C-alpha cells in the first residue's frame, strides 16, 4: 500500500490500522510505503511504471486521470465479483479484499471528517 498524502501522525495511524488488520488476518501482510509528500507522486509513478507490485495506491485527483490513461490503475470491482460463484460466496476473502481496497479512503476520511463536519455545519447556519 502506498500513500501519497503523508505526515507522521497520519502514517502512524495507517500503520496501526494495518497492524490491527494483519492481526485479524494473519495470512495477509501489508507493507505501507510512505514517501515524503513532496516526492510522493513522482515516487508512486516510478513504482507504477516499473511494475514493482503496488497492490493498493492512494491516488490524488490530479494523478488519477493520467495514471488511469496509462493503464497503471486497475478497477477492483470485477475482481471482487470473482469471489462469487453460482454455488458459493467466499465472504472472508471478499471482505479482506474490500477492506484493503477502501482502507486508504477510510483513513483519509478519518483525518478529514472534522473539517467536513465543520464545513457542513458552517454552511447550514442561517446568516
Tab-separated table of C-alpha atoms in Angstrom:
chain	number	residue	atom	x	y	z
A	1	UNK	CA	0.000	0.000	0.000
A	2	UNK	CA	1.413	3.364	-0.996
A	3	UNK	CA	0.086	6.593	0.472
A	4	UNK	CA	0.540	9.935	-1.262
A	5	UNK	CA	-0.604	12.364	1.434
A	6	UNK	CA	1.912	11.631	4.133
A	7	UNK	CA	2.631	13.105	7.521
A	8	UNK	CA	3.958	11.341	10.614
A	9	UNK	CA	0.661	11.289	12.530
A	10	UNK	CA	-1.350	10.026	9.559
A	11	UNK	CA	1.250	7.403	8.650
A	12	UNK	CA	1.377	6.143	12.249
A	13	UNK	CA	-2.420	5.821	12.332
A	14	UNK	CA	-2.411	3.999	8.999
A	15	UNK	CA	0.239	1.581	10.262
A	16	UNK	CA	-1.797	0.905	13.444
A	17	UNK	CA	-4.884	0.183	11.320
A	18	UNK	CA	-2.857	-2.147	9.111
A	19	UNK	CA	-1.396	-3.875	12.199
A	20	UNK	CA	-4.919	-4.471	13.536
A	21	UNK	CA	-5.981	-5.796	10.131
A	22	UNK	CA	-2.982	-8.161	9.992
A	23	UNK	CA	-3.753	-9.474	13.499
A	24	UNK	CA	-7.282	-10.303	12.365
A	25	UNK	CA	-5.981	-11.782	9.082
A	26	UNK	CA	-2.667	-13.499	9.962
A	27	UNK	CA	-2.082	-14.830	6.450
A	28	UNK	CA	-2.142	-11.349	4.897
A	29	UNK	CA	0.811	-8.942	5.079
A	30	UNK	CA	0.557	-5.272	4.129
A	31	UNK	CA	3.659	-3.165	3.506
A	32	UNK	CA	2.902	0.556	3.958
A	33	UNK	CA	5.110	2.805	1.811
A	34	UNK	CA	5.044	6.484	2.795
A	35	UNK	CA	7.241	8.654	0.576
A	36	UNK	CA	7.572	12.323	1.549
A	37	UNK	CA	4.520	14.221	0.285
A	38	UNK	CA	6.578	16.492	-1.974
A	39	UNK	CA	8.040	13.450	-3.745
A	40	UNK	CA	5.106	11.057	-3.384
A	41	UNK	CA	3.526	11.429	-6.838
A	42	UNK	CA	6.881	11.028	-8.574
A	43	UNK	CA	7.811	8.007	-6.420
A	44	UNK	CA	4.427	6.352	-6.972
A	45	UNK	CA	4.641	6.982	-10.722
A	46	UNK	CA	8.100	5.348	-10.792
A	47	UNK	CA	6.746	2.358	-8.877
A	48	UNK	CA	3.764	2.018	-11.229
A	49	UNK	CA	5.919	2.366	-14.352
A	50	UNK	CA	8.389	-0.255	-13.144
A	51	UNK	CA	5.619	-2.740	-12.362
A	52	UNK	CA	7.081	-3.231	-8.874
A	53	UNK	CA	3.916	-4.768	-7.495
A	54	UNK	CA	1.952	-1.893	-5.979
A	55	UNK	CA	-1.320	-3.507	-4.887
A	56	UNK	CA	-3.045	-0.521	-3.309
A	57	UNK	CA	-2.224	3.096	-4.020
A	58	UNK	CA	-3.765	6.309	-2.762
A	59	UNK	CA	-4.437	8.479	-5.796
A	60	UNK	CA	-4.918	12.236	-5.845
A	61	UNK	CA	-7.412	13.948	-8.130
A	62	UNK	CA	-4.577	15.381	-10.213
A	63	UNK	CA	-2.973	11.969	-10.828
A	64	UNK	CA	-5.933	9.626	-11.265
A	65	UNK	CA	-6.562	10.696	-14.879
A	66	UNK	CA	-3.033	10.303	-16.260
A	67	UNK	CA	-2.386	7.120	-14.313
A	68	UNK	CA	-5.663	5.579	-15.494
A	69	UNK	CA	-4.955	6.571	-19.092
A	70	UNK	CA	-1.638	4.687	-18.902
A	71	UNK	CA	-3.355	1.566	-17.526
A	72	UNK	CA	-1.394	1.805	-14.268
A	73	UNK	CA	-4.569	1.665	-12.180
A	74	UNK	CA	-6.994	-1.226	-12.046
A	75	UNK	CA	-10.690	-1.275	-11.106
A	76	UNK	CA	-11.028	-3.954	-8.425
A	77	UNK	CA	-14.829	-4.230	-8.709
A	78	UNK	CA	-14.761	-7.112	-11.206
A	79	UNK	CA	-12.098	-8.849	-9.105
A	80	UNK	CA	-14.291	-8.681	-6.011
A	81	UNK	CA	-17.093	-10.247	-8.039
A	82	UNK	CA	-14.682	-13.127	-8.711
A	83	UNK	CA	-15.215	-14.291	-5.119
A	84	UNK	CA	-18.823	-15.120	-6.001
A	85	UNK	CA	-19.710	-18.353	-7.779
A	86	UNK	CA	-23.038	-19.966	-8.534
A	87	UNK	CA	-22.590	-22.288	-5.535
A	88	UNK	CA	-20.645	-20.255	-3.012
A	89	UNK	CA	-19.580	-16.803	-1.867
A	90	UNK	CA	-16.082	-16.617	-0.375
A	91	UNK	CA	-17.075	-13.960	2.125
A	92	UNK	CA	-13.798	-13.980	4.067
A	93	UNK	CA	-11.582	-13.334	1.056
A	94	UNK	CA	-14.061	-10.867	-0.412
A	95	UNK	CA	-14.220	-8.953	2.870
A	96	UNK	CA	-10.433	-8.835	3.193
A	97	UNK	CA	-10.068	-7.575	-0.372
A	98	UNK	CA	-12.787	-4.973	0.131
A	99	UNK	CA	-11.187	-3.713	3.355
A	100	UNK	CA	-7.788	-3.348	1.679
A	101	UNK	CA	-9.458	-1.549	-1.212
A	102	UNK	CA	-11.246	1.045	0.915
A	103	UNK	CA	-8.698	1.397	3.742
A	104	UNK	CA	-6.863	4.426	2.267
A	105	UNK	CA	-10.164	6.241	1.742
A	106	UNK	CA	-11.315	5.424	5.270
A	107	UNK	CA	-8.076	6.711	6.783
A	108	UNK	CA	-8.264	9.912	4.730
A	109	UNK	CA	-11.867	10.468	5.811
A	110	UNK	CA	-10.947	9.830	9.441
A	111	UNK	CA	-8.476	12.704	9.255
A	112	UNK	CA	-10.729	15.000	7.247
A	113	UNK	CA	-14.077	14.237	8.926
A	114	UNK	CA	-13.912	17.055	11.455
A	115	UNK	CA	-13.248	19.519	8.612
A	116	UNK	CA	-16.119	18.062	6.583
A	117	UNK	CA	-18.491	18.331	9.551
A	118	UNK	CA	-17.284	21.876	10.302
A	119	UNK	CA	-17.869	22.858	6.675
A	120	UNK	CA	-21.322	21.319	6.578
A	121	UNK	CA	-22.234	22.967	9.869
A	122	UNK	CA	-20.948	26.364	8.762
A	123	UNK	CA	-22.941	26.095	5.525
A	124	UNK	CA	-26.137	25.154	7.357
A	125	UNK	CA	-26.216	28.233	9.614
A	126	UNK	CA	-28.609	30.953	8.521
A	127	UNK	CA	-26.953	34.312	8.185
